[in-house]
PDB file of C-alpha atoms in Angstrom:
ATOM      1  CA  MET A  38     -11.407  -3.052 -31.359  1.00 44.00           C
ATOM      2  CA  ALA A  39     -11.069  -3.749 -35.089  1.00 40.00           C
ATOM      3  CA  ASP A  40     -13.145  -1.756 -37.559  1.00 42.00           C
ATOM      4  CA  GLN A  41     -16.433  -3.285 -38.706  1.00 42.00           C
ATOM      5  CA  GLU A  42     -16.396  -4.923 -42.141  1.00 43.00           C
ATOM      6  CA  ASP A  43     -18.483  -3.414 -44.986  1.00 46.00           C
ATOM      7  CA  GLY A  44     -22.100  -4.560 -44.906  1.00 48.00           C
ATOM      8  CA  GLU A  45     -22.018  -5.776 -41.273  1.00 46.00           C
ATOM      9  CA  ASP A  46     -25.370  -5.315 -39.601  1.00 51.00           C
ATOM     10  CA  GLU A  47     -24.783  -2.672 -36.943  1.00 52.00           C
ATOM     11  CA  SER A  48     -27.697  -3.901 -34.855  1.00 52.00           C
ATOM     12  CA  ASP A  49     -26.118  -7.381 -34.683  1.00 51.00           C
ATOM     13  CA  PHE A  50     -22.892  -5.776 -33.541  1.00 46.00           C
ATOM     14  CA  PHE A  51     -24.522  -4.036 -30.556  1.00 46.00           C
ATOM     15  CA  ARG A  52     -26.737  -7.048 -29.823  1.00 48.00           C
ATOM     16  CA  SER A  53     -23.560  -9.042 -29.164  1.00 46.00           C
ATOM     17  CA  PHE A  54     -23.129  -7.096 -25.927  1.00 44.00           C
ATOM     18  CA  ALA A  55     -26.558  -8.081 -24.585  1.00 49.00           C
ATOM     19  CA  ASP A  56     -25.173 -10.958 -22.505  1.00 51.00           C
ATOM     20  CA  VAL A  57     -22.462  -8.867 -20.852  1.00 50.00           C
ATOM     21  CA  PRO A  58     -23.432  -8.440 -17.146  1.00 54.00           C
ATOM     22  CA  LEU A  59     -24.281  -4.894 -16.117  1.00 53.00           C
ATOM     23  CA  HIS A  60     -22.816  -5.371 -12.645  1.00 52.00           C
ATOM     24  CA  PRO A  61     -19.267  -6.466 -11.855  1.00 55.00           C
ATOM     25  CA  PRO A  62     -18.820  -9.975 -10.443  1.00 51.00           C
ATOM     26  CA  GLU A  63     -19.160 -10.295  -6.685  1.00 55.00           C
ATOM     27  CA  LYS A  64     -15.953 -10.137  -4.700  1.00 65.00           C
ATOM     28  CA  ARG A  65     -14.690 -13.285  -3.040  1.00 68.00           C
ATOM     29  CA  ASP A  66     -15.910 -13.908   0.493  1.00 82.00           C
ATOM     30  CA  MET A  67     -13.199 -12.463   2.732  1.00 84.00           C
ATOM     31  CA  CYS A  68     -12.345 -13.304   6.331  1.00 83.00           C
ATOM     32  CA  SER A  69     -12.744 -10.271   8.591  1.00 78.00           C
ATOM     33  CA  ARG A  70      -9.856 -11.301  10.856  1.00 77.00           C
ATOM     34  CA  CYS A  71      -7.021 -12.317   8.546  1.00 78.00           C
ATOM     35  CA  LYS A  72      -8.288 -10.249   5.555  1.00 76.00           C
ATOM     36  CA  ARG A  73      -7.807 -13.206   3.209  1.00 81.00           C
ATOM     37  CA  PRO A  74     -10.287 -15.125   1.037  1.00 84.00           C
ATOM     38  CA  ARG A  75     -12.033 -17.709   3.192  1.00 83.00           C
ATOM     39  CA  ALA A  76     -10.758 -20.496   0.952  1.00 84.00           C
ATOM     40  CA  VAL A  77      -7.218 -19.701   2.152  1.00 86.00           C
ATOM     41  CA  CYS A  78      -8.076 -18.353   5.610  1.00 88.00           C
ATOM     42  CA  LEU A  79      -5.311 -18.492   8.213  1.00 90.00           C
ATOM     43  CA  CYS A  80      -7.410 -18.068  11.351  1.00 90.00           C
ATOM     44  CA  ALA A  81      -7.133 -21.733  12.337  1.00 92.00           C
ATOM     45  CA  HIS A  82      -3.413 -21.139  12.792  1.00 94.00           C
ATOM     46  CA  PHE A  83      -3.745 -18.046  15.014  1.00 94.00           C
ATOM     47  CA  PRO A  84      -3.866 -18.253  18.822  1.00 94.00           C
ATOM     48  CA  THR A  85      -7.410 -18.516  20.180  1.00 93.00           C
ATOM     49  CA  HIS A  86      -6.802 -15.325  22.156  1.00 94.00           C
ATOM     50  CA  PHE A  87      -4.286 -12.503  21.819  1.00 96.00           C
ATOM     51  CA  LEU A  88      -0.935 -13.439  23.321  1.00 97.00           C
ATOM     52  CA  HIS A  89      -0.312 -11.878  26.712  1.00 95.00           C
ATOM     53  CA  ILE A  90       2.944  -9.905  26.536  1.00 96.00           C
ATOM     54  CA  SER A  91       4.428  -6.999  28.489  1.00 95.00           C
ATOM     55  CA  THR A  92       6.696  -5.749  25.674  1.00 96.00           C
ATOM     56  CA  THR A  93       5.341  -3.169  23.211  1.00 97.00           C
ATOM     57  CA  ILE A  94       6.342  -3.532  19.556  1.00 98.00           C
ATOM     58  CA  HIS A  95       6.747  -0.363  17.477  1.00 98.00           C
ATOM     59  CA  VAL A  96       6.905  -1.179  13.759  1.00 97.00           C
ATOM     60  CA  LEU A  97       8.279   1.510  11.452  1.00 97.00           C
ATOM     61  CA  GLN A  98       7.019   0.293   8.088  1.00 95.00           C
ATOM     62  CA  HIS A  99       8.273   1.519   4.752  1.00 94.00           C
ATOM     63  CA  PRO A 100       5.275   2.784   2.691  1.00 91.00           C
ATOM     64  CA  ARG A 101       5.940   0.342  -0.132  1.00 88.00           C
ATOM     65  CA  GLU A 102       5.822  -2.636   2.213  1.00 84.00           C
ATOM     66  CA  GLU A 103       2.153  -2.100   3.064  1.00 73.00           C
ATOM     67  CA  SER A 104       1.121  -2.613  -0.567  1.00 72.00           C
ATOM     68  CA  ARG A 105       3.293  -5.682  -1.128  1.00 71.00           C
ATOM     69  CA  LEU A 106       1.628  -9.054  -1.342  1.00 68.00           C
ATOM     70  CA  LEU A 107       2.185 -11.438   1.554  1.00 75.00           C
ATOM     71  CA  THR A 108       3.677  -8.930   3.981  1.00 82.00           C
ATOM     72  CA  THR A 109       3.952 -10.459   7.461  1.00 88.00           C
ATOM     73  CA  VAL A 110       2.917  -7.618   9.792  1.00 91.00           C
ATOM     74  CA  PRO A 111      -0.828  -8.463   9.492  1.00 90.00           C
ATOM     75  CA  LEU A 112       0.011 -11.850  11.017  1.00 93.00           C
ATOM     76  CA  LEU A 113       1.362 -10.069  14.076  1.00 94.00           C
ATOM     77  CA  GLU A 114      -1.720  -7.861  14.304  1.00 93.00           C
ATOM     78  CA  ALA A 115      -3.898 -10.965  14.418  1.00 93.00           C
ATOM     79  CA  CYS A 116      -1.888 -12.471  17.282  1.00 95.00           C
ATOM     80  CA  LEU A 117      -0.979  -9.543  19.537  1.00 97.00           C
ATOM     81  CA  PRO A 118      -3.162  -7.078  21.501  1.00 96.00           C
ATOM     82  CA  PRO A 119      -3.720  -3.804  19.570  1.00 95.00           C
ATOM     83  CA  ASN A 120      -1.997  -1.780  22.282  1.00 96.00           C
ATOM     84  CA  LYS A 121       1.083  -4.011  22.057  1.00 97.00           C
ATOM     85  CA  ILE A 122       1.805  -3.605  18.353  1.00 97.00           C
ATOM     86  CA  ILE A 123       1.878  -0.042  17.050  1.00 97.00           C
ATOM     87  CA  ILE A 124       2.518   0.484  13.348  1.00 96.00           C
ATOM     88  CA  ARG A 125       3.784   3.742  11.887  1.00 96.00           C
ATOM     89  CA  ARG A 126       4.282   4.099   8.151  1.00 95.00           C
ATOM     90  CA  GLY A 127       6.758   6.428   6.474  1.00 95.00           C
ATOM     91  CA  ARG A 128      10.353   7.005   5.398  1.00 95.00           C
ATOM     92  CA  ARG A 129      11.127   9.862   7.768  1.00 96.00           C
ATOM     93  CA  PHE A 130       9.666  10.207  11.245  1.00 97.00           C
ATOM     94  CA  HIS A 131      10.105  13.838  12.231  1.00 95.00           C
ATOM     95  CA  LYS A 132       9.492  14.857  15.825  1.00 95.00           C
ATOM     96  CA  HIS A 133       6.646  17.246  15.013  1.00 95.00           C
ATOM     97  CA  ASP A 134       4.801  14.482  13.137  1.00 95.00           C
ATOM     98  CA  TRP A 135       5.591  11.599  15.495  1.00 96.00           C
ATOM     99  CA  PRO A 136       6.109  13.085  18.997  1.00 96.00           C
ATOM    100  CA  ASP A 137       5.086   9.840  20.731  1.00 95.00           C
ATOM    101  CA  LEU A 138       7.798   7.899  18.911  1.00 96.00           C
ATOM    102  CA  HIS A 139      10.465  10.418  19.890  1.00 96.00           C
ATOM    103  CA  GLU A 140       9.215  10.375  23.464  1.00 95.00           C
ATOM    104  CA  ILE A 141       9.767   6.649  23.931  1.00 94.00           C
ATOM    105  CA  LEU A 142      13.344   7.016  22.703  1.00 92.00           C
ATOM    106  CA  ASN A 143      14.154   8.765  25.979  1.00 86.00           C
ATOM    107  CA  LYS A 144      13.263   5.630  27.944  1.00 91.00           C
ATOM    108  CA  PRO A 145      16.203   3.418  28.982  1.00 90.00           C
ATOM    109  CA  THR A 146      14.104   0.343  28.229  1.00 93.00           C
ATOM    110  CA  THR A 147      13.579   1.215  24.543  1.00 95.00           C
ATOM    111  CA  LEU A 148      15.429  -1.085  22.148  1.00 96.00           C
ATOM    112  CA  LEU A 149      16.105  -0.774  18.426  1.00 97.00           C
ATOM    113  CA  LEU A 150      16.236  -4.183  16.750  1.00 97.00           C
ATOM    114  CA  TYR A 151      18.732  -3.534  13.997  1.00 96.00           C
ATOM    115  CA  PRO A 152      22.078  -5.278  13.349  1.00 93.00           C
ATOM    116  CA  GLY A 153      25.322  -3.355  13.442  1.00 91.00           C
ATOM    117  CA  PRO A 154      28.849  -3.289  14.900  1.00 91.00           C
ATOM    118  CA  THR A 155      27.672  -1.644  18.141  1.00 91.00           C
ATOM    119  CA  ALA A 156      24.489  -3.692  18.564  1.00 95.00           C
ATOM    120  CA  GLU A 157      24.247  -5.879  21.665  1.00 95.00           C
ATOM    121  CA  ASN A 158      23.151  -9.481  21.574  1.00 95.00           C
ATOM    122  CA  ILE A 159      19.522  -9.411  22.725  1.00 95.00           C
ATOM    123  CA  ASN A 160      20.101 -12.732  24.498  1.00 92.00           C
ATOM    124  CA  THR A 161      22.515 -11.074  26.918  1.00 90.00           C
ATOM    125  CA  LEU A 162      20.217  -8.259  28.080  1.00 88.00           C
ATOM    126  CA  SER A 163      19.560  -8.126  31.785  1.00 78.00           C
ATOM    127  CA  ASP A 164      16.035  -8.002  33.116  1.00 76.00           C
ATOM    128  CA  SER A 165      14.262  -4.657  32.762  1.00 74.00           C
ATOM    129  CA  PRO A 166      14.038  -2.576  35.956  1.00 72.00           C
ATOM    130  CA  LEU A 167      11.234  -3.534  38.295  1.00 66.00           C
ATOM    131  CA  GLY A 168       7.945  -2.208  36.972  1.00 74.00           C
ATOM    132  CA  GLU A 169       9.443  -1.179  33.618  1.00 85.00           C
ATOM    133  CA  LYS A 170       8.529  -2.872  30.344  1.00 91.00           C
ATOM    134  CA  TYR A 171      10.540  -3.005  27.152  1.00 95.00           C
ATOM    135  CA  ASP A 172       9.590  -1.062  24.030  1.00 96.00           C
ATOM    136  CA  ILE A 173      11.208  -2.491  20.915  1.00 97.00           C
ATOM    137  CA  ILE A 174      11.424  -0.662  17.575  1.00 98.00           C
ATOM    138  CA  VAL A 175      11.506  -2.791  14.424  1.00 97.00           C
ATOM    139  CA  LEU A 176      12.027  -1.582  10.840  1.00 97.00           C
ATOM    140  CA  ASP A 177       9.762  -3.322   8.342  1.00 95.00           C
ATOM    141  CA  GLY A 178      10.437  -3.572   4.615  1.00 90.00           C
ATOM    142  CA  THR A 179      13.017  -5.099   2.326  1.00 88.00           C
ATOM    143  CA  TRP A 180      16.542  -4.919   3.685  1.00 86.00           C
ATOM    144  CA  ARG A 181      17.227  -1.975   1.399  1.00 90.00           C
ATOM    145  CA  GLN A 182      14.102  -0.189   2.652  1.00 93.00           C
ATOM    146  CA  ALA A 183      15.008  -0.893   6.279  1.00 93.00           C
ATOM    147  CA  LYS A 184      18.461   0.614   5.701  1.00 94.00           C
ATOM    148  CA  ASP A 185      16.769   3.622   4.094  1.00 95.00           C
ATOM    149  CA  ILE A 186      14.647   4.194   7.212  1.00 96.00           C
ATOM    150  CA  PHE A 187      17.631   3.727   9.525  1.00 96.00           C
ATOM    151  CA  HIS A 188      19.873   6.183   7.682  1.00 95.00           C
ATOM    152  CA  ASN A 189      17.137   8.789   7.154  1.00 96.00           C
ATOM    153  CA  ASN A 190      16.248   8.854  10.858  1.00 97.00           C
ATOM    154  CA  PRO A 191      19.505   9.307  12.796  1.00 95.00           C
ATOM    155  CA  PHE A 192      17.557   9.943  16.013  1.00 95.00           C
ATOM    156  CA  LEU A 193      16.913   6.179  16.157  1.00 95.00           C
ATOM    157  CA  CYS A 194      20.486   5.788  17.402  1.00 92.00           C
ATOM    158  CA  GLN A 195      19.319   7.257  20.706  1.00 91.00           C
ATOM    159  CA  ALA A 196      17.803   3.871  21.468  1.00 93.00           C
ATOM    160  CA  ARG A 197      19.826   0.935  22.707  1.00 94.00           C
ATOM    161  CA  GLN A 198      20.630  -1.074  19.578  1.00 96.00           C
ATOM    162  CA  VAL A 199      20.263  -4.851  19.751  1.00 96.00           C
ATOM    163  CA  GLN A 200      20.457  -7.732  17.316  1.00 95.00           C
ATOM    164  CA  LEU A 201      19.502 -11.387  17.207  1.00 94.00           C
ATOM    165  CA  GLU A 202      22.220 -14.015  17.200  1.00 90.00           C
ATOM    166  CA  HIS A 203      20.402 -17.191  16.284  1.00 88.00           C
ATOM    167  CA  ASN A 204      20.456 -20.531  14.474  1.00 87.00           C
ATOM    168  CA  HIS A 205      16.936 -20.197  13.114  1.00 87.00           C
ATOM    169  CA  ILE A 206      16.512 -20.820   9.390  1.00 87.00           C
ATOM    170  CA  SER A 207      13.862 -18.522   7.932  1.00 89.00           C
ATOM    171  CA  GLU A 208      10.595 -20.236   7.099  1.00 90.00           C
ATOM    172  CA  TYR A 209       9.511 -17.328   4.907  1.00 90.00           C
ATOM    173  CA  VAL A 210      10.465 -19.302   1.815  1.00 87.00           C
ATOM    174  CA  ILE A 211       8.202 -17.478  -0.641  1.00 86.00           C
ATOM    175  CA  ARG A 212      10.385 -14.350  -0.657  1.00 80.00           C
ATOM    176  CA  THR A 213      14.126 -14.075  -1.168  1.00 77.00           C
ATOM    177  CA  GLN A 214      16.240 -13.261   1.880  1.00 75.00           C
ATOM    178  CA  PRO A 215      19.670 -11.566   1.606  1.00 74.00           C
ATOM    179  CA  ASN A 216      21.484 -14.444   3.325  1.00 75.00           C
ATOM    180  CA  SER A 217      20.927 -17.638   5.268  1.00 75.00           C
ATOM    181  CA  LYS A 218      20.823 -15.741   8.599  1.00 79.00           C
ATOM    182  CA  SER A 219      18.174 -13.238   7.499  1.00 85.00           C
ATOM    183  CA  LEU A 220      14.702 -13.339   9.022  1.00 91.00           C
ATOM    184  CA  CYS A 221      11.449 -11.720   8.009  1.00 91.00           C
ATOM    185  CA  THR A 222       9.783  -9.211  10.339  1.00 93.00           C
ATOM    186  CA  VAL A 223       7.437 -11.650  12.051  1.00 95.00           C
ATOM    187  CA  GLU A 224      10.271 -14.110  12.735  1.00 95.00           C
ATOM    188  CA  ALA A 225      12.574 -11.417  14.138  1.00 95.00           C
ATOM    189  CA  ILE A 226       9.832 -10.160  16.434  1.00 97.00           C
ATOM    190  CA  ALA A 227       8.765 -13.669  17.423  1.00 97.00           C
ATOM    191  CA  LEU A 228      12.277 -14.691  18.499  1.00 96.00           C
ATOM    192  CA  SER A 229      12.898 -11.359  20.241  1.00 96.00           C
ATOM    193  CA  LEU A 230       9.663 -11.574  22.199  1.00 96.00           C
ATOM    194  CA  SER A 231      10.378 -15.141  23.275  1.00 95.00           C
ATOM    195  CA  ILE A 232      13.669 -13.883  24.737  1.00 94.00           C
ATOM    196  CA  LEU A 233      12.362 -10.712  26.398  1.00 94.00           C
ATOM    197  CA  GLU A 234       9.264 -12.450  27.731  1.00 94.00           C
ATOM    198  CA  LYS A 235      11.205 -15.618  28.661  1.00 93.00           C
ATOM    199  CA  ASN A 236       8.616 -17.742  26.912  1.00 95.00           C
ATOM    200  CA  GLU A 237       9.649 -19.923  23.954  1.00 92.00           C
ATOM    201  CA  GLU A 238       6.004 -20.709  23.158  1.00 95.00           C
ATOM    202  CA  ILE A 239       5.544 -17.142  21.895  1.00 97.00           C
ATOM    203  CA  ALA A 240       7.910 -17.755  18.986  1.00 96.00           C
ATOM    204  CA  GLU A 241       6.034 -20.865  17.880  1.00 95.00           C
ATOM    205  CA  ALA A 242       2.639 -19.147  18.208  1.00 96.00           C
ATOM    206  CA  LEU A 243       3.753 -16.258  15.977  1.00 97.00           C
ATOM    207  CA  ILE A 244       5.646 -18.318  13.393  1.00 96.00           C
ATOM    208  CA  ARG A 245       2.902 -20.931  12.985  1.00 96.00           C
ATOM    209  CA  PRO A 246       0.678 -18.652  10.820  1.00 94.00           C
ATOM    210  CA  LEU A 247       3.696 -17.724   8.677  1.00 94.00           C
ATOM    211  CA  ARG A 248       4.419 -21.399   8.103  1.00 94.00           C
ATOM    212  CA  ALA A 249       0.782 -21.958   7.078  1.00 93.00           C
ATOM    213  CA  LEU A 250       0.825 -18.933   4.772  1.00 92.00           C
ATOM    214  CA  CYS A 251       3.896 -20.229   2.940  1.00 92.00           C
ATOM    215  CA  LYS A 252       2.427 -23.724   2.612  1.00 92.00           C
ATOM    216  CA  ILE A 253      -0.781 -22.347   1.094  1.00 91.00           C
ATOM    217  CA  GLN A 254       1.203 -20.293  -1.413  1.00 90.00           C
ATOM    218  CA  LEU A 255       3.403 -23.243  -2.351  1.00 90.00           C
ATOM    219  CA  ASP A 256       0.328 -25.440  -2.766  1.00 90.00           C
ATOM    220  CA  HIS A 257      -1.065 -22.829  -5.172  1.00 85.00           C
ATOM    221  CA  GLY A 258       1.989 -22.697  -7.410  1.00 87.00           C
ATOM    222  CA  ALA A 259       4.507 -20.485  -5.627  1.00 83.00           C
ATOM    223  CA  VAL A 260       8.125 -21.620  -5.705  1.00 82.00           C
ATOM    224  CA  VAL A 261      10.670 -21.828  -2.914  1.00 83.00           C
ATOM    225  CA  HIS A 262      13.071 -18.859  -2.879  1.00 78.00           C
ATOM    226  CA  PHE A 263      16.657 -19.367  -1.843  1.00 71.00           C
ATOM    227  CA  SER A 264      18.530 -16.647  -0.023  1.00 64.00           C
ATOM    228  CA  LYS A 265      20.341 -14.130  -2.256  1.00 60.00           C
ATOM    229  CA  GLU A 266      23.600 -15.575  -1.007  1.00 58.00           C
ATOM    230  CA  ASN A 267      22.560 -19.084  -2.092  1.00 54.00           C
ATOM    231  CA  GLU A 268      21.186 -17.816  -5.395  1.00 54.00           C
ATOM    232  CA  ASP A 269      24.545 -16.190  -6.151  1.00 54.00           C
ATOM    233  CA  GLU A 270      26.335 -19.446  -5.301  1.00 49.00           C
ATOM    234  CA  ILE A 271      23.969 -21.404  -7.548  1.00 42.00           C
ATOM    235  CA  MET A 272      24.592 -18.965 -10.410  1.00 49.00           C
ATOM    236  CA  LEU A 273      28.370 -19.189  -9.978  1.00 50.00           C
ATOM    237  CA  ARG A 274      28.174 -22.982  -9.912  1.00 48.00           C
ATOM    238  CA  ALA A 275      26.067 -23.014 -13.077  1.00 49.00           C
ATOM    239  CA  LYS A 276      28.542 -20.707 -14.845  1.00 55.00           C
ATOM    240  CA  ARG A 277      31.478 -22.918 -13.813  1.00 59.00           C
ATOM    241  CA  GLN A 278      29.647 -25.986 -15.120  1.00 57.00           C
ATOM    242  CA  GLU A 279      28.911 -24.185 -18.382  1.00 60.00           C
ATOM    243  CA  ARG A 280      32.570 -23.164 -18.802  1.00 67.00           C
ATOM    244  CA  ASN A 281      33.744 -26.690 -18.051  1.00 63.00           C
ATOM    245  CA  HIS A 282      31.247 -28.088 -20.537  1.00 54.00           C
ATOM    246  CA  LYS A 283      32.453 -25.677 -23.242  1.00 64.00           C
ATOM    247  CA  LYS A 284      36.086 -26.609 -22.558  1.00 67.00           C
ATOM    248  CA  LYS A 285      35.209 -30.284 -22.763  1.00 59.00           C
ATOM    249  CA  MET A 286      33.337 -29.839 -26.023  1.00 62.00           C
ATOM    250  CA  SER A 287      36.168 -27.719 -27.415  1.00 68.00           C
ATOM    251  CA  GLY A 288      38.648 -30.504 -26.582  1.00 62.00           C
ATOM    252  CA  LEU A 289      36.493 -33.119 -28.291  1.00 56.00           C
ATOM    253  CA  ASN A 290      36.253 -30.993 -31.431  1.00 60.00           C
ATOM    254  CA  GLU A 291      40.041 -30.624 -31.580  1.00 60.00           C
ATOM    255  CA  GLU A 292      40.503 -34.408 -31.279  1.00 58.00           C
ATOM    256  CA  GLU A 293      38.037 -34.977 -34.129  1.00 58.00           C
ATOM    257  CA  ARG A 294      40.142 -32.732 -36.351  1.00 57.00           C
TER     258      ARG A 294
END
């Protein structure tokens, strides 16, 4: 604050703060289910009841992802039974800290959803043994963060590694994806569950809230993000156009001379 000028009435200076409220403004009314302001509540887009699934989802979430705006895991929590989506947060998941996670890795029906040269196409998996249910481990974060978790926890390779081969275009248009085939966490889980549970309606039920979330953000000023691959192509195209324009202008200048 600037210094007071000579002769300023000090009492007038302090009186100017009389109208400042003593209590902070009330927080916006929040929805208890989707944890969003009621003005942009997503509950109308969630299933009326938790989806009935036999598969258990184990999300290994990078610590930074939890604090990011518009992360998608809360959408899953609002749609799936609490005992069917288990979230663990960290970079390294040591056995003495996470014994239950290490225990499920010994099960033949545990899958790690992570792309790689040895990963099987999840569409080609045979049915799980009678009475057995799939557990699927998913890494949540940016692609760099997911790679960080994968490489810092080599024990994850004990699980059967699978990947999605799909034609789905990501509807998570408010964040940049690495390429046109990349999916956000909720989309990857939605498509995987629809395959394992043999129920295509599951994918639509889980992606519907994501679609609504993106629409709300776009309606409030967010912009559509292209994939990193497309952004790079757009930048290269712009640079080529700029070079061509400079060459054209250079040629015109030489003719004028």
